[in-house]
mmCIF file of C-alpha atoms and ligand atoms in Angstrom:
data_model
loop_
_atom_site.group_PDB
_atom_site.id
_atom_site.type_symbol
_atom_site.label_atom_id
_atom_site.label_comp_id
_atom_site.label_asym_id
_atom_site.label_seq_id
_atom_site.Cartn_x
_atom_site.Cartn_y
_atom_site.Cartn_z
ATOM 1 C CA MET A 1 209.891 168.994 117.546
ATOM 2 C CA GLU A 2 213.321 166.830 117.031
ATOM 3 C CA THR A 3 213.679 165.636 113.685
ATOM 4 C CA GLU A 4 216.761 163.198 115.277
ATOM 5 C CA VAL A 5 215.279 160.248 113.538
ATOM 6 C CA ASN A 6 215.081 159.207 109.926
ATOM 7 C CA ASN A 7 211.893 158.122 108.881
ATOM 8 C CA ILE A 8 211.602 157.576 105.056
ATOM 9 C CA ILE A 9 208.717 155.867 104.069
ATOM 10 C CA GLU A 10 208.198 153.675 101.181
ATOM 11 C CA HIS A 11 205.288 152.781 98.936
ATOM 12 C CA SER A 12 205.673 149.217 98.220
ATOM 13 C CA ARG A 13 208.354 147.682 100.331
ATOM 14 C CA LYS A 14 209.038 144.847 102.608
ATOM 15 C CA PRO A 15 208.263 143.622 106.030
ATOM 16 C CA ASP A 16 210.183 145.630 107.815
ATOM 17 C CA ARG A 17 210.585 144.727 111.616
ATOM 18 C CA SER A 18 213.942 145.945 112.178
ATOM 19 C CA ALA A 19 214.684 149.422 114.249
ATOM 20 C CA GLN A 20 214.149 151.201 111.790
ATOM 21 C CA ALA A 21 210.751 149.876 110.958
ATOM 22 C CA VAL A 22 209.172 153.216 111.364
ATOM 23 C CA LEU A 23 205.807 153.272 114.308
ATOM 24 C CA SER A 24 202.985 155.780 113.070
ATOM 25 C CA ILE A 25 200.937 156.970 115.761
ATOM 26 C CA VAL A 26 197.380 157.626 114.833
ATOM 27 C CA ILE A 27 194.965 159.903 116.827
ATOM 28 C CA PRO A 28 191.656 161.350 116.053
ATOM 29 C CA VAL A 29 191.525 164.482 118.559
ATOM 30 C CA TYR A 30 188.001 166.223 118.896
ATOM 31 C CA ASN A 31 188.505 169.564 121.483
ATOM 32 C CA GLU A 32 190.920 168.270 122.949
ATOM 33 C CA GLY A 33 192.823 171.571 121.942
ATOM 34 C CA ASP A 34 194.607 172.629 125.151
ATOM 35 C CA HIS A 35 196.336 170.107 125.891
ATOM 36 C CA ILE A 36 197.011 168.426 122.625
ATOM 37 C CA ARG A 37 200.443 170.140 122.415
ATOM 38 C CA SER A 38 201.589 168.489 125.731
ATOM 39 C CA SER A 39 200.328 164.995 125.482
ATOM 40 C CA ILE A 40 201.985 164.308 122.244
ATOM 41 C CA GLY A 41 205.016 165.800 123.523
ATOM 42 C CA VAL A 42 204.445 162.514 126.190
ATOM 43 C CA VAL A 43 204.033 160.150 123.501
ATOM 44 C CA GLU A 44 206.866 161.492 121.022
ATOM 45 C CA LYS A 45 209.677 161.750 124.529
ATOM 46 C CA ILE A 46 208.904 157.956 125.354
ATOM 47 C CA LEU A 47 209.486 157.269 121.643
ATOM 48 C CA LEU A 48 212.636 159.422 121.189
ATOM 49 C CA ASP A 49 213.945 157.747 124.612
ATOM 50 C CA HIS A 50 213.879 154.268 123.007
ATOM 51 C CA GLN A 51 214.675 155.422 119.761
ATOM 52 C CA ILE A 52 211.768 154.162 117.480
ATOM 53 C CA PRO A 53 211.587 155.900 114.460
ATOM 54 C CA TYR A 54 207.945 157.577 114.263
ATOM 55 C CA GLU A 55 205.031 159.633 112.477
ATOM 56 C CA PHE A 56 202.449 161.255 113.929
ATOM 57 C CA VAL A 57 198.429 160.813 112.348
ATOM 58 C CA LEU A 58 196.904 163.182 113.743
ATOM 59 C CA VAL A 59 192.932 163.641 112.993
ATOM 60 C CA ASP A 60 191.036 166.596 113.762
ATOM 61 C CA ASP A 61 187.553 165.440 114.169
ATOM 62 C CA GLY A 62 185.681 168.910 113.048
ATOM 63 C CA SER A 63 186.721 170.148 116.413
ATOM 64 C CA ARG A 64 184.678 173.429 117.424
ATOM 65 C CA ASP A 65 188.016 175.037 119.592
ATOM 66 C CA HIS A 66 191.201 175.643 118.324
ATOM 67 C CA THR A 67 193.119 172.220 117.992
ATOM 68 C CA TRP A 68 192.708 172.615 115.012
ATOM 69 C CA ASP A 69 195.429 174.968 115.016
ATOM 70 C CA GLU A 70 197.627 173.458 117.626
ATOM 71 C CA LEU A 71 197.407 170.465 115.010
ATOM 72 C CA ASN A 72 198.842 172.824 112.484
ATOM 73 C CA ARG A 73 201.362 174.979 113.933
ATOM 74 C CA MET A 74 202.859 170.868 114.957
ATOM 75 C CA ALA A 75 203.291 169.901 111.580
ATOM 76 C CA GLN A 76 204.844 173.052 110.176
ATOM 77 C CA GLU A 77 206.901 172.062 112.872
ATOM 78 C CA SER A 78 207.732 168.965 112.324
ATOM 79 C CA LYS A 79 208.195 166.849 108.809
ATOM 80 C CA GLN A 80 206.959 163.662 111.722
ATOM 81 C CA VAL A 81 203.783 164.791 112.202
ATOM 82 C CA LEU A 82 200.658 165.039 109.426
ATOM 83 C CA ALA A 83 198.002 166.329 110.552
ATOM 84 C CA VAL A 84 194.470 165.663 108.639
ATOM 85 C CA ARG A 85 191.496 167.874 109.206
ATOM 86 C CA LEU A 86 188.147 166.478 108.456
ATOM 87 C CA SER A 87 185.471 168.752 107.251
ATOM 88 C CA ARG A 88 183.669 168.211 110.151
ATOM 89 C CA ASN A 89 182.784 165.834 113.157
ATOM 90 C CA PHE A 90 182.028 162.145 111.657
ATOM 91 C CA GLY A 91 182.995 161.129 114.929
ATOM 92 C CA LYS A 92 185.864 158.824 116.851
ATOM 93 C CA GLU A 93 185.379 155.522 113.970
ATOM 94 C CA SER A 94 185.668 157.906 111.273
ATOM 95 C CA ALA A 95 188.064 159.812 112.420
ATOM 96 C CA LEU A 96 190.383 156.532 112.911
ATOM 97 C CA CYS A 97 189.512 155.329 110.003
ATOM 98 C CA ALA A 98 191.467 158.660 108.230
ATOM 99 C CA GLY A 99 194.099 158.243 110.655
ATOM 100 C CA LEU A 100 194.418 154.726 109.380
ATOM 101 C CA GLU A 101 194.163 154.979 105.910
ATOM 102 C CA HIS A 102 196.781 158.078 105.891
ATOM 103 C CA ALA A 103 199.528 156.287 107.819
ATOM 104 C CA THR A 104 202.314 154.914 106.543
ATOM 105 C CA GLY A 105 204.601 153.178 108.689
ATOM 106 C CA ASP A 106 205.828 149.329 109.241
ATOM 107 C CA MET A 107 203.459 149.028 112.220
ATOM 108 C CA VAL A 108 200.571 151.603 113.200
ATOM 109 C CA LEU A 109 199.413 152.546 116.919
ATOM 110 C CA VAL A 110 196.400 154.005 117.389
ATOM 111 C CA MET A 111 195.658 155.342 120.753
ATOM 112 C CA ASP A 112 192.976 158.294 122.632
ATOM 113 C CA SER A 113 194.514 161.382 123.090
ATOM 114 C CA ASP A 114 193.726 162.158 126.520
ATOM 115 C CA LEU A 115 196.577 159.521 127.324
ATOM 116 C CA GLN A 116 194.328 157.159 129.298
ATOM 117 C CA HIS A 117 196.296 154.847 126.946
ATOM 118 C CA PRO A 118 198.811 154.430 128.419
ATOM 119 C CA PRO A 119 201.853 155.674 126.114
ATOM 120 C CA ALA A 120 204.321 154.416 128.295
ATOM 121 C CA LEU A 121 202.987 150.843 127.224
ATOM 122 C CA ILE A 122 204.668 151.587 123.630
ATOM 123 C CA PRO A 123 208.042 150.624 124.239
ATOM 124 C CA GLU A 124 206.431 146.943 124.859
ATOM 125 C CA MET A 125 204.213 146.389 121.984
ATOM 126 C CA VAL A 126 206.765 147.626 119.890
ATOM 127 C CA ARG A 127 209.101 144.711 121.088
ATOM 128 C CA SER A 128 206.284 142.413 121.135
ATOM 129 C CA TRP A 129 205.837 142.961 117.220
ATOM 130 C CA ARG A 130 209.889 143.595 116.495
ATOM 131 C CA GLU A 131 210.941 140.850 118.620
ATOM 132 C CA GLU A 132 208.027 138.346 119.176
ATOM 133 C CA GLY A 133 206.839 138.009 115.473
ATOM 134 C CA TYR A 134 203.018 139.575 116.889
ATOM 135 C CA ASP A 135 200.856 141.049 114.022
ATOM 136 C CA VAL A 136 198.922 142.647 115.988
ATOM 137 C CA VAL A 137 199.400 143.688 120.504
ATOM 138 C CA GLU A 138 195.992 144.830 121.656
ATOM 139 C CA GLY A 139 196.063 147.006 125.049
ATOM 140 C CA ILE A 140 193.830 145.385 126.910
ATOM 141 C CA LYS A 141 192.149 147.073 130.113
ATOM 142 C CA SER A 142 192.054 145.049 133.721
ATOM 143 C CA SER A 143 190.094 148.322 134.917
ATOM 144 C CA ARG A 144 187.762 150.263 133.260
ATOM 145 C CA GLY A 145 188.848 153.272 134.982
ATOM 146 C CA LYS A 146 186.396 155.736 136.692
ATOM 147 C CA GLU A 147 182.948 155.316 135.718
ATOM 148 C CA ASN A 148 179.807 155.496 136.763
ATOM 149 C CA LEU A 149 177.368 152.532 137.821
ATOM 150 C CA ILE A 150 174.326 152.797 134.992
ATOM 151 C CA TYR A 151 177.287 153.065 132.714
ATOM 152 C CA LYS A 152 179.609 149.900 134.044
ATOM 153 C CA LEU A 153 176.083 147.687 133.654
ATOM 154 C CA CYS A 154 174.914 148.973 130.328
ATOM 155 C CA ALA A 155 178.599 148.362 128.609
ATOM 156 C CA ARG A 156 178.368 144.835 130.438
ATOM 157 C CA PHE A 157 175.459 144.292 129.080
ATOM 158 C CA PHE A 158 176.062 145.394 125.727
ATOM 159 C CA TYR A 159 178.899 143.114 125.564
ATOM 160 C CA TYR A 160 177.453 140.513 126.722
ATOM 161 C CA ILE A 161 174.889 140.951 123.583
ATOM 162 C CA ILE A 162 177.729 141.088 121.453
ATOM 163 C CA TYR A 163 179.584 138.119 122.670
ATOM 164 C CA LYS A 164 176.828 135.624 122.941
ATOM 165 C CA THR A 165 175.506 136.596 119.554
ATOM 166 C CA ALA A 166 178.436 137.008 117.132
ATOM 167 C CA ASP A 167 181.087 134.989 119.450
ATOM 168 C CA ILE A 168 183.620 138.028 119.639
ATOM 169 C CA ASP A 169 184.625 138.652 123.292
ATOM 170 C CA LEU A 170 185.579 143.079 123.471
ATOM 171 C CA GLY A 171 184.465 142.852 127.329
ATOM 172 C CA GLN A 172 188.299 144.676 128.026
ATOM 173 C CA ALA A 173 188.939 145.222 124.665
ATOM 174 C CA SER A 174 189.922 148.775 123.506
ATOM 175 C CA ASP A 175 190.966 151.258 120.502
ATOM 176 C CA PHE A 176 194.286 151.011 122.806
ATOM 177 C CA LYS A 177 196.181 148.699 119.542
ATOM 178 C CA LEU A 178 199.554 148.018 117.384
ATOM 179 C CA LEU A 179 199.007 146.480 114.236
ATOM 180 C CA ASP A 180 201.462 145.057 111.188
ATOM 181 C CA ARG A 181 201.479 146.951 107.422
ATOM 182 C CA LYS A 182 199.531 143.925 106.969
ATOM 183 C CA VAL A 183 196.917 143.288 109.335
ATOM 184 C CA ILE A 184 196.310 147.371 108.256
ATOM 185 C CA GLU A 185 196.012 146.737 104.452
ATOM 186 C CA ALA A 186 193.632 143.690 105.503
ATOM 187 C CA TRP A 187 191.630 146.002 107.099
ATOM 188 C CA LYS A 188 191.547 148.694 103.816
ATOM 189 C CA LYS A 189 189.969 145.614 102.675
ATOM 190 C CA MET A 190 186.753 145.483 104.791
ATOM 191 C CA PRO A 191 184.811 148.753 102.550
ATOM 192 C CA GLU A 192 182.074 149.243 104.875
ATOM 193 C CA ARG A 193 180.775 152.609 105.669
ATOM 194 C CA ALA A 194 179.867 151.731 109.594
ATOM 195 C CA VAL A 195 182.912 150.815 110.746
ATOM 196 C CA PHE A 196 183.009 149.426 114.170
ATOM 197 C CA PHE A 197 187.418 149.145 115.021
ATOM 198 C CA ARG A 198 187.561 147.510 118.334
ATOM 199 C CA GLY A 199 184.830 145.012 116.630
ATOM 200 C CA MET A 200 186.638 144.769 112.794
ATOM 201 C CA SER A 201 190.228 144.931 114.640
ATOM 202 C CA ALA A 202 188.719 141.726 115.945
ATOM 203 C CA TRP A 203 187.288 139.756 113.028
ATOM 204 C CA LEU A 204 190.425 140.017 111.316
ATOM 205 C CA GLY A 205 192.130 137.722 112.843
ATOM 206 C CA PHE A 206 195.876 137.333 112.522
ATOM 207 C CA HIS A 207 198.841 136.526 115.536
ATOM 208 C CA ARG A 208 197.585 138.643 118.209
ATOM 209 C CA LYS A 209 199.192 139.643 121.972
ATOM 210 C CA GLN A 210 196.905 140.942 124.456
ATOM 211 C CA ILE A 211 198.340 143.716 126.978
ATOM 212 C CA LEU A 212 197.029 144.456 130.076
ATOM 213 C CA PHE A 213 196.519 148.255 131.254
ATOM 214 C CA ASP A 214 195.061 150.003 133.844
ATOM 215 C CA VAL A 215 192.898 152.841 132.110
ATOM 216 C CA GLU A 216 194.229 156.257 133.364
ATOM 217 C CA GLU A 217 192.184 159.662 133.954
ATOM 218 C CA ARG A 218 191.900 161.991 130.991
ATOM 219 C CA VAL A 219 194.243 164.734 131.093
ATOM 220 C CA ASN A 220 191.359 167.010 130.676
ATOM 221 C CA GLY A 221 188.054 168.586 129.852
ATOM 222 C CA LYS A 222 185.472 165.568 129.671
ATOM 223 C CA SER A 223 184.726 162.499 128.139
ATOM 224 C CA LYS A 224 182.781 163.255 124.635
ATOM 225 C CA TRP A 225 180.700 160.998 124.361
ATOM 226 C CA SER A 226 177.225 161.350 125.941
ATOM 227 C CA PHE A 227 174.431 158.531 126.876
ATOM 228 C CA PHE A 228 172.456 158.650 123.566
ATOM 229 C CA ARG A 229 176.203 158.728 121.422
ATOM 230 C CA LEU A 230 177.029 154.993 123.847
ATOM 231 C CA ILE A 231 173.613 154.176 122.755
ATOM 232 C CA ARG A 232 173.882 154.329 119.074
ATOM 233 C CA LEU A 233 177.404 153.026 119.291
ATOM 234 C CA ALA A 234 175.960 149.671 120.885
ATOM 235 C CA VAL A 235 173.375 149.450 118.085
ATOM 236 C CA ASP A 236 175.327 149.712 115.369
ATOM 237 C CA ALA A 237 178.465 147.675 116.649
ATOM 238 C CA ILE A 238 175.841 144.844 117.296
ATOM 239 C CA THR A 239 174.078 145.173 113.631
ATOM 240 C CA SER A 240 177.002 145.429 112.607
ATOM 241 C CA TYR A 241 178.278 142.468 113.175
ATOM 242 C CA THR A 242 175.335 140.201 113.899
ATOM 243 C CA SER A 243 172.314 139.312 112.124
ATOM 244 C CA ILE A 244 170.867 136.990 115.154
ATOM 245 C CA PRO A 245 168.189 139.556 116.189
ATOM 246 C CA LEU A 246 166.581 138.984 112.444
ATOM 247 C CA HIS A 247 166.350 135.254 113.337
ATOM 248 C CA PHE A 248 164.991 136.161 116.601
ATOM 249 C CA ILE A 249 162.318 137.444 115.384
ATOM 250 C CA THR A 250 161.503 134.132 113.433
ATOM 251 C CA VAL A 251 161.350 132.345 116.247
ATOM 252 C CA LEU A 252 159.531 134.645 118.365
ATOM 253 C CA GLY A 253 156.747 134.074 115.145
ATOM 254 C CA SER A 254 157.400 130.167 116.046
ATOM 255 C CA ILE A 255 156.276 130.289 119.369
ATOM 256 C CA MET A 256 153.517 132.826 119.275
ATOM 257 C CA PHE A 257 152.122 130.669 116.211
ATOM 258 C CA ILE A 258 152.571 127.450 118.800
ATOM 259 C CA TRP A 259 150.831 128.877 121.224
ATOM 260 C CA GLY A 260 148.008 130.432 119.011
ATOM 261 C CA ALA A 261 147.911 126.735 117.670
ATOM 262 C CA LEU A 262 146.656 126.123 121.026
ATOM 263 C CA MET A 263 144.629 129.164 122.222
ATOM 264 C CA GLY A 264 142.365 128.342 118.787
ATOM 265 C CA ILE A 265 141.924 124.766 119.717
ATOM 266 C CA GLN A 266 141.125 125.604 123.324
ATOM 267 C CA THR A 267 138.523 128.574 121.835
ATOM 268 C CA LEU A 268 137.036 126.531 119.801
ATOM 269 C CA TYR A 269 136.603 123.793 122.269
ATOM 270 C CA MET A 270 135.040 126.472 124.677
ATOM 271 C CA TYR A 271 132.874 127.136 121.622
ATOM 272 C CA PHE A 272 131.467 123.623 121.161
ATOM 273 C CA SER A 273 131.205 122.892 124.456
ATOM 274 C CA GLY A 274 128.605 126.488 124.796
ATOM 275 C CA ARG A 275 131.203 127.931 127.672
ATOM 276 C CA ALA A 276 132.252 130.980 125.221
ATOM 277 C CA LEU A 277 131.338 134.495 126.665
ATOM 278 C CA SER A 278 134.193 134.655 129.290
ATOM 279 C CA GLY A 279 137.938 135.085 128.016
ATOM 280 C CA PHE A 280 138.450 138.677 127.954
ATOM 281 C CA THR A 281 141.424 138.834 129.420
ATOM 282 C CA THR A 282 143.215 136.276 126.949
ATOM 283 C CA VAL A 283 141.777 138.714 124.466
ATOM 284 C CA ILE A 284 142.952 141.845 125.946
ATOM 285 C CA LEU A 285 146.907 139.981 126.942
ATOM 286 C CA LEU A 286 147.688 138.652 123.255
ATOM 287 C CA LEU A 287 145.825 142.035 121.579
ATOM 288 C CA LEU A 288 149.111 143.568 123.900
ATOM 289 C CA ILE A 289 152.155 140.648 123.455
ATOM 290 C CA ILE A 290 151.024 140.471 119.233
ATOM 291 C CA GLY A 291 150.870 143.945 118.977
ATOM 292 C CA SER A 292 154.445 144.933 121.015
ATOM 293 C CA SER A 293 156.039 141.361 119.079
ATOM 294 C CA ILE A 294 155.380 143.053 116.006
ATOM 295 C CA MET A 295 156.089 146.799 116.340
ATOM 296 C CA ILE A 296 159.862 145.235 118.182
ATOM 297 C CA SER A 297 159.825 143.143 115.253
ATOM 298 C CA LEU A 298 159.579 145.732 112.411
ATOM 299 C CA GLY A 299 161.762 148.053 114.255
ATOM 300 C CA MET A 300 164.545 146.038 114.061
ATOM 301 C CA ILE A 301 163.863 145.414 110.695
ATOM 302 C CA GLY A 302 163.969 149.287 110.084
ATOM 303 C CA ILE A 303 167.046 149.244 111.920
ATOM 304 C CA TYR A 304 168.492 146.682 109.438
ATOM 305 C CA LEU A 305 167.132 148.396 106.364
ATOM 306 C CA THR A 306 169.106 151.408 106.986
ATOM 307 C CA LYS A 307 171.986 150.579 107.757
ATOM 308 C CA ILE A 308 171.572 148.411 104.403
ATOM 309 C CA TYR A 309 170.392 151.592 103.138
ATOM 310 C CA LYS A 310 173.064 153.847 104.028
ATOM 311 C CA GLU A 311 175.670 150.910 103.406
ATOM 312 C CA VAL A 312 174.296 151.228 99.455
ATOM 313 C CA LYS A 313 174.237 154.647 99.497
ATOM 314 C CA ALA A 314 178.343 153.686 99.586
ATOM 315 C CA ARG A 315 178.620 157.546 100.574
ATOM 316 C CA PRO A 316 182.629 158.241 102.164
ATOM 317 C CA ARG A 317 183.275 157.929 105.195
ATOM 318 C CA TYR A 318 184.150 161.374 106.148
ATOM 319 C CA LEU A 319 186.139 164.287 104.106
ATOM 320 C CA ILE A 320 189.043 165.691 104.311
ATOM 321 C CA SER A 321 189.473 169.545 104.015
ATOM 322 C CA LYS A 322 192.713 169.941 104.713
ATOM 323 C CA CYS A 323 196.000 167.956 105.083
ATOM 324 C CA VAL A 324 199.723 169.361 106.317
ATOM 325 C CA ARG A 325 202.743 167.335 106.539
ATOM 326 C CA GLY A 326 206.459 169.160 107.981
ATOM 327 C CA GLY A 327 204.640 172.497 106.239
ATOM 328 C CA GLU A 328 203.797 171.727 103.172
ATOM 329 C CA GLU A 329 200.163 171.578 102.268
ATOM 330 C CA LEU A 330 199.676 167.729 100.942
HETATM 331 N N1 UDP B 1 187.228 161.375 119.874
HETATM 332 C C1 UDP B 1 186.753 161.955 118.208
HETATM 333 N N2 UDP B 1 185.832 162.637 117.731
HETATM 334 C C2 UDP B 1 184.231 162.250 118.846
HETATM 335 C C3 UDP B 1 184.584 162.253 119.800
HETATM 336 C C4 UDP B 1 185.718 161.454 120.135
HETATM 337 O O1 UDP B 1 187.917 161.419 117.621
HETATM 338 O O2 UDP B 1 183.260 162.711 117.986
HETATM 339 C C5 UDP B 1 188.316 161.318 120.548
HETATM 340 C C6 UDP B 1 188.836 162.337 121.593
HETATM 341 O O3 UDP B 1 189.012 163.324 121.668
HETATM 342 C C7 UDP B 1 190.172 161.198 122.000
HETATM 343 C C8 UDP B 1 189.383 160.111 122.031
HETATM 344 O O4 UDP B 1 188.495 159.373 120.754
HETATM 345 O O5 UDP B 1 190.833 161.165 121.472
HETATM 346 C C9 UDP B 1 188.252 159.009 123.131
HETATM 347 O O6 UDP B 1 187.681 160.247 123.185
HETATM 348 P P1 UDP B 1 186.874 160.036 125.321
HETATM 349 O O7 UDP B 1 188.440 160.476 125.532
HETATM 350 O O8 UDP B 1 186.046 161.328 124.931
HETATM 351 O O9 UDP B 1 185.967 158.519 124.819
HETATM 352 P P2 UDP B 1 186.373 158.079 126.571
HETATM 353 O O10 UDP B 1 188.068 157.881 126.591
HETATM 354 O O11 UDP B 1 185.522 158.587 127.304
HETATM 355 O O12 UDP B 1 186.236 156.822 125.629
HETATM 356 MG MG1 MG B 2 189.247 159.289 126.955
#
């Protein structure tokens, strides 16, 4: 790999938006051994063509194929590649965390390793950061690429709930983002264990610009998200951003209470007027409705309780087994 561009990075430095400002590209990688080298090559060529000083932070999220061999080799060959290997598969969000915490550039770009985020947009994003002074330049999906109908409907429902409850519009948001150093530093101050990068970066604010892009087809292999993993991510994301489901339980309880009072009056009236035997339907319905609402409500509380439990345990978000840059193990 060429080392034409000088990227000596100081840790305590002034904000630098000159042409020498270094771009860190953070990429979580999971079982992408077959194409990771060529994908990085594509991105690197664009950076060299536009003379953008860069470093790659490639995080191997516990891959089971030869991904680490590839990353390791790249990091042996070039000082501009930092390869981080996590001790097991922690999931994309945690891998992203590891990458963001190890990035040293003046700006940090987050992207996927499968080229679904078009690297051709990078120079434009860097220009918006450098010349127009934006702190966050985020890629917005103008179309969602190839997804089946059920997946699309679920995604839409999920974003709708987040939007309604947490007031954060993530409908078209993606993880393809360029962030200024100060945004990264602000992000590092968020201590939660359960991370959801898209939501967290929306919460941070700062001077933002949105750039539309079309989601490309995956270069190789298939998406790593199973349906259940997506559901888990959705529940995690919703419960991380809003406690409205908990308030909803109180509202539900109040409605049941009012209804209960009315039914009570009616029951007493029936009793005193000597017409009390009928009404099994009402009893059955009441049992079913109350029983299921209590169970759902307990479940909701359970979800939040688990979250608190996990946060209280305060385990690290990820563990690193190896870290290599320019042939040296760090
Ligand atoms: N990824 C990861 N850990 C995982 C799953 C995925 O680091 O457990 C990475 C993957 O290598 C890719 C990115 O996250 O760089 C997006 O994954 P994928 O393309 O499978 O997701 P999709 O594009 O379908 O959202
Ligand atoms: Mg993908």
